[in-house]
Coordinates of C-alpha atoms in Angstrom, one line a residue:
X683 CA -25.3 17.9 16.4
X684 CA -24.7 16.8 20.0
X685 CA -20.9 16.5 19.3
X686 CA -20.8 20.1 18.0
X687 CA -22.7 21.4 21.0
X688 CA -20.2 19.6 23.3
X689 CA -17.2 21.0 21.5
X690 CA -18.7 24.5 21.7
X691 CA -19.3 24.0 25.4
X692 CA -15.7 22.8 25.9
X693 CA -14.3 25.9 24.1
X694 CA -16.6 28.2 26.0
X695 CA -15.6 26.8 29.4
X696 CA -11.9 27.0 28.4
X697 CA -12.2 30.6 27.2
X698 CA -14.2 31.8 30.2
X699 CA -11.7 30.1 32.6
X700 CA -8.7 31.7 30.9
X701 CA -10.4 35.1 30.9
X702 CA -11.2 34.7 34.6
X703 CA -7.6 33.8 35.5
X704 CA -6.3 36.8 33.6
X705 CA -8.8 39.0 35.4
X706 CA -8.0 37.7 38.8
X707 CA -4.2 38.1 38.1
X708 CA -4.8 41.7 37.1
X709 CA -6.6 42.5 40.3
X710 CA -3.5 41.6 42.4
X711 CA -0.5 44.0 42.7
X712 CA 2.3 43.0 40.4
X713 CA 5.1 43.8 42.9
X714 CA 3.2 43.7 46.2
X715 CA 3.5 41.8 49.5
X716 CA 1.2 41.7 52.4
X717 CA 2.2 41.6 56.1
X718 CA -0.1 40.6 59.0
X719 CA 1.3 41.2 62.5
X720 CA 0.4 39.0 65.5
X721 CA 0.4 42.0 67.8
X722 CA -0.2 45.7 67.0
X723 CA 3.0 47.5 66.2
X724 CA 4.5 49.8 68.8
X725 CA 5.5 53.3 67.7
X726 CA 9.2 52.2 67.7
X727 CA 8.5 49.2 65.5
X728 CA 6.4 51.4 63.1
X729 CA 9.2 53.9 62.7
X730 CA 11.8 51.1 62.2
X731 CA 9.6 49.5 59.6
X732 CA 9.2 52.8 57.7
X733 CA 13.0 53.4 57.8
X734 CA 13.8 49.8 56.6
X735 CA 11.3 50.1 53.7
X736 CA 12.6 53.5 52.8
X737 CA 16.2 52.3 52.7
X738 CA 15.1 49.6 50.2
X739 CA 13.2 52.1 48.1
X740 CA 9.9 50.3 48.7
X741 CA 6.4 51.7 49.1
X742 CA 4.8 51.0 52.5
X743 CA 1.2 51.3 53.6
X744 CA 0.3 50.5 57.2
X745 CA -3.3 49.9 58.3
X746 CA -5.5 48.6 61.0
X747 CA -9.2 47.6 61.0
X748 CA -12.0 48.1 63.5
X749 CA -15.8 47.9 63.6
X750 CA -17.7 51.1 64.0
X751 CA -21.3 52.4 63.8
X752 CA -21.9 55.1 61.2
X753 CA -25.0 57.4 61.3
X754 CA -25.9 60.0 58.7
X755 CA -27.8 63.2 59.2
X756 CA -31.0 61.6 57.8
X757 CA -31.0 59.1 60.6
X758 CA -29.7 56.1 58.7
X759 CA -27.2 54.0 60.5
X760 CA -25.1 50.9 59.6
X761 CA -22.3 48.9 61.2
X762 CA -19.2 49.0 59.1
X763 CA -15.5 48.1 59.2
X764 CA -13.1 51.0 59.2
X765 CA -9.7 50.5 57.6
X766 CA -7.4 53.3 58.8
X767 CA -4.4 53.6 56.5
X768 CA -1.1 55.4 56.4
X769 CA 0.1 55.4 52.9
X770 CA -1.3 54.7 49.4
X771 CA -4.8 53.2 49.9
X772 CA -4.6 51.3 46.6
X773 CA -1.5 49.5 47.8
X774 CA -3.4 48.0 50.8
X775 CA -6.7 47.5 49.0
X776 CA -6.5 47.5 45.1
X777 CA -10.0 47.8 43.7
X778 CA -11.9 49.6 41.0
X779 CA -14.2 52.5 41.8
X780 CA -17.6 52.8 40.3
X781 CA -17.8 56.5 41.4
X782 CA -15.0 58.9 42.1
X783 CA -11.5 57.9 43.2
X784 CA -9.5 56.8 46.2
X785 CA -8.5 59.5 48.8
X786 CA -5.0 60.8 48.4
X787 CA -2.3 59.6 50.8
X788 CA -2.3 63.0 52.5
X789 CA -6.0 63.7 52.2
X790 CA -6.7 63.4 55.9
X791 CA -10.4 64.5 55.7
X792 CA -11.3 62.1 52.8
X793 CA -12.5 58.6 52.7
X794 CA -13.8 55.9 50.3
X795 CA -16.8 53.7 51.0
X796 CA -17.9 50.4 49.5
X797 CA -20.9 50.1 47.3
X798 CA -23.0 48.2 49.8
X799 CA -22.2 50.8 52.5
X800 CA -23.2 53.7 50.2
X801 CA -26.5 51.9 49.5
X802 CA -27.1 51.4 53.2
X803 CA -26.3 54.9 54.3
X804 CA -27.5 57.0 51.3
X805 CA -29.6 54.7 49.2
X806 CA -27.4 55.3 46.2
X807 CA -23.9 54.8 45.0
X808 CA -23.5 58.3 43.8
X809 CA -22.2 59.4 47.2
X810 CA -19.0 61.2 46.2
X811 CA -18.8 64.7 47.7
X812 CA -21.1 63.8 50.6
X813 CA -19.8 64.2 54.2
X814 CA -19.7 61.3 56.6
X815 CA -19.0 61.5 60.4
X816 CA -16.4 59.0 61.3
X817 CA -15.3 58.8 65.0
X818 CA -16.5 62.4 65.6
X819 CA -14.5 63.6 62.6
X820 CA -16.1 64.8 59.3
X821 CA -14.9 62.9 56.2
X822 CA -15.6 63.9 52.6
X823 CA -16.4 60.8 50.5
X824 CA -14.1 60.8 47.4
X825 CA -15.2 57.6 45.8
X826 CA -17.3 54.4 46.0
X827 CA -15.5 51.0 45.6
X828 CA -16.8 48.1 43.5
X829 CA -16.6 45.6 46.3
X830 CA -18.7 43.5 48.6
X831 CA -19.3 44.2 52.3
X832 CA -19.9 47.4 54.3
X833 CA -16.5 49.1 54.9
X834 CA -14.7 52.4 54.4
X835 CA -11.1 53.4 53.8
X836 CA -9.7 56.4 55.7
X837 CA -6.2 57.8 55.4
X838 CA -4.4 58.9 58.6
X839 CA -1.4 61.1 59.1
X840 CA 1.9 59.6 60.2
X841 CA 1.9 61.6 63.5
X842 CA -1.4 60.2 64.7
X843 CA -0.9 56.6 63.6
X844 CA -0.4 53.8 66.1
X845 CA -1.5 50.2 66.7
X846 CA -1.2 49.1 63.1
X847 CA -1.9 45.4 62.6
X848 CA -1.1 45.0 58.9
X849 CA 1.1 46.4 56.2
X850 CA 1.4 46.3 52.4
X851 CA 4.7 46.6 50.5
X852 CA 5.1 47.6 46.9
X853 CA 7.9 47.9 44.4
X854 CA 9.6 44.6 45.4
X855 CA 11.8 43.0 42.7
X856 CA 10.7 39.7 41.3
X857 CA 14.1 38.0 41.9
X858 CA 13.8 37.2 45.6
X859 CA 10.8 39.0 47.0
X860 CA 10.6 36.8 50.2
X861 CA 14.2 37.4 51.0
X862 CA 13.7 41.2 50.5
X863 CA 10.7 41.2 52.9
X864 CA 12.6 39.1 55.5
X865 CA 15.5 41.5 55.4
X866 CA 13.2 44.4 56.0
X867 CA 11.5 42.7 58.9
X868 CA 14.9 41.8 60.4
X869 CA 16.0 45.5 60.1
X870 CA 12.8 46.6 61.8
X871 CA 13.4 44.1 64.7
X872 CA 10.4 41.9 63.7
X873 CA 10.7 38.1 63.6
X874 CA 9.2 35.9 61.0
X875 CA 7.3 34.0 63.7
X876 CA 5.2 37.0 64.6
X877 CA 4.5 38.1 61.0
X878 CA 2.3 36.4 58.4
X879 CA 3.6 37.1 54.8
X880 CA 1.2 37.0 51.9
X881 CA 3.0 37.0 48.5
X882 CA 0.5 38.8 46.3
X883 CA 3.0 39.2 43.5
X884 CA 3.8 35.4 43.4
X885 CA 0.1 34.6 43.4
X886 CA -0.4 36.9 40.5
X887 CA 2.5 35.3 38.7
X888 CA 1.1 31.8 39.2
X889 CA -2.4 32.8 38.0
X890 CA -0.8 34.4 34.9
X891 CA 1.1 31.3 34.1
X892 CA -2.0 29.1 34.5
X893 CA -3.9 31.5 32.2
X894 CA -1.1 31.4 29.5
X895 CA -0.7 27.7 29.7
X896 CA -3.6 26.7 27.4
X897 CA -2.9 29.6 25.0
X898 CA 0.8 28.6 24.7
X899 CA -0.2 24.9 24.2
X900 CA -2.7 25.8 21.5
X901 CA -0.1 28.1 19.8
X902 CA 2.5 25.4 19.8
X903 CA 0.0 22.9 18.3
X904 CA -1.0 25.4 15.6
X905 CA 2.7 26.2 14.8
X906 CA 3.4 22.5 14.5
X907 CA 0.6 22.0 12.0
X908 CA 1.7 25.0 10.0
X909 CA 5.3 23.8 10.0
X910 CA 4.3 20.4 8.7
X911 CA 1.9 21.9 6.2
X912 CA 4.5 24.2 4.5
X913 CA 6.0 22.9 1.3
X914 CA 9.6 23.5 2.0
X915 CA 12.7 21.8 0.9
X916 CA 15.0 20.1 3.4
X917 CA 17.6 22.8 3.3
X918 CA 15.1 25.6 3.9
X919 CA 13.6 23.7 6.8
X920 CA 17.1 23.3 8.3
X921 CA 17.8 27.0 8.0
X922 CA 14.5 27.9 9.5
X923 CA 15.0 25.6 12.4
X924 CA 18.5 26.9 13.0
X925 CA 17.1 30.5 13.0
X926 CA 14.5 29.6 15.5
X927 CA 17.1 27.9 17.8
X928 CA 19.4 31.0 17.6
X929 CA 16.5 33.3 18.4
X930 CA 15.5 31.1 21.4
X931 CA 19.1 31.2 22.7
X932 CA 19.2 35.0 22.4
X933 CA 15.9 35.4 24.3
X934 CA 16.8 32.9 27.0
X935 CA 18.7 35.3 29.3
X936 CA 15.9 37.8 29.2
X937 CA 13.4 35.0 30.0
X938 CA 15.5 33.7 32.9
X939 CA 15.7 37.3 34.3
X940 CA 11.9 37.3 34.6
X941 CA 11.8 34.1 36.6
X942 CA 11.9 33.9 40.4
X943 CA 15.2 32.9 41.9
X944 CA 13.9 29.4 43.0
X945 CA 13.2 28.5 39.3
X946 CA 16.8 29.1 38.3
X947 CA 18.5 25.7 38.3
X948 CA 21.7 27.0 39.9
X949 CA 20.9 25.4 43.3
X950 CA 18.8 22.4 42.2
X951 CA 21.6 19.9 43.1
X952 CA 21.5 21.1 46.8
X953 CA 19.0 18.9 48.8
X954 CA 18.7 21.7 51.4
X955 CA 17.4 24.0 48.7
X956 CA 14.4 21.7 48.0
X957 CA 13.8 21.2 51.7
X958 CA 13.6 25.0 52.2
X959 CA 11.5 25.5 49.2
X960 CA 9.0 22.8 50.3
X961 CA 8.8 24.4 53.8
X962 CA 8.2 27.9 52.2
X963 CA 5.5 26.6 49.9
X964 CA 3.8 24.7 52.8
X965 CA 4.0 27.8 55.0
X966 CA 2.5 30.0 52.2
X967 CA -0.3 27.5 51.6
X968 CA -1.1 27.5 55.3
X969 CA -1.2 31.3 55.3
X970 CA -3.7 31.3 52.4
X971 CA -5.8 28.6 54.1
X972 CA -6.0 30.4 57.5
X973 CA -6.6 34.0 56.5
X974 CA -7.8 36.4 59.3
X975 CA -11.3 37.8 59.2
X976 CA -10.5 41.2 57.7
X977 CA -11.9 43.0 54.7
X978 CA -8.8 42.5 52.4
X979 CA -8.6 38.8 53.4
X980 CA -12.3 38.3 52.7
X981 CA -11.7 39.7 49.2
X982 CA -8.6 37.5 48.8
X983 CA -10.5 34.4 49.8
X984 CA -13.2 35.2 47.2
X985 CA -10.4 35.6 44.6
X986 CA -8.9 32.2 45.6
X987 CA -12.3 30.5 45.4
X988 CA -12.9 32.1 42.0
X989 CA -9.5 30.9 40.8
X990 CA -10.3 27.4 41.9
X991 CA -13.5 27.6 40.0
X992 CA -11.7 28.8 36.9
X993 CA -9.2 25.9 37.1
X994 CA -12.1 23.4 37.5
X995 CA -13.9 24.9 34.5
X996 CA -10.7 24.7 32.4
X997 CA -10.1 21.0 33.3
X998 CA -13.8 20.3 32.5
X999 CA -13.5 22.1 29.2
X1000 CA -10.3 20.2 28.3
X1001 CA -12.0 16.9 29.2
X1002 CA -15.0 17.7 27.0
X1003 CA -12.8 18.7 24.1
X1004 CA -10.6 15.5 24.4
X1005 CA -13.7 13.3 24.6
X1006 CA -15.3 15.0 21.6
X1007 CA -12.1 14.6 19.6
X1008 CA -12.0 10.9 20.4
X1009 CA -15.6 10.4 19.4
X1010 CA -15.1 12.4 16.2
X1011 CA -12.3 10.1 15.1
X1012 CA -13.2 6.7 16.5
X1013 CA -11.4 4.7 13.7
X1014 CA -8.1 6.6 14.3
X1015 CA -8.4 6.0 18.1
X1016 CA -9.1 2.4 17.6
X1017 CA -6.1 2.0 15.3
X1018 CA -3.7 3.5 17.9
X1019 CA -4.9 1.0 20.5
X1020 CA -5.0 -2.2 18.3
X1021 CA -1.8 -3.7 17.2
X1022 CA -1.6 -5.4 13.8
X1023 CA -1.4 -9.2 14.0
X1024 CA 1.7 -10.9 12.9
X1025 CA 1.7 -13.8 10.4
X1026 CA 4.7 -15.3 12.1

């Protein structure tokens, strides 16, 4: 009875971990990249960055964050973080809405508030349609986000925007996203030393691969058992294996096209390639470990901690399943470890 409970616990931990990784991957933009600037952008740098992104056919959302005090007509007040955006709000802060929708990119009198901020100011999350005074300017609430913390998103016109400290890019190809972003920064006159790059799309890809790994492993083991269980002649098995090999060869180019450039083995013989790749991975890890204290980064930090918990749960579930399998077949395990004695 205890063995069955342990196996059920192992499968439950594995299923929950895989589901959590898929959910976290879906919350990240599939073709997005985040930029954090060491100093606020000047008007000339802002215009140059817009032109460079437009020439590449990419979506660009610029934003900055500040802390303000909000007060309603009923006398309720709350400190909140204001994210002023120029562009698509979803690109800078992808999140679900429990009520309403995000304000449009050109809806200058609209805003979206977080659930905790709506509770603090109005006592309810059904706040869409209400008016909120933000920096002496009335804003119509279009939606309430399913997110933690007290903050609000407000779009801003391109003419009045200045002092942006961050940006989000969308529509980047998967082949060489970092090279594309570096080319845009160079065209805009920005150096890599003054910009922190957060590869959301690469993180989404890694989480998706980690989620698919146990499913693919289980599928291969099931296919192997089915293959050995089929009562087929030697000739039929050879033809089936040949057909599988031809199918895999035909699908190989399409599969390689989906991989990032650094996974293609065309430059693996170059030692400089591995040195550059190691430096890039180390720099990206440092960016994720030293995130600034902004609303999007706080959300990203929670996602990373949740992903680490999912990985720990998956490894614990796999350990429980492996131990329960060994205890279920003790004789078979003992036979693999003991060698038969020779009579000489």
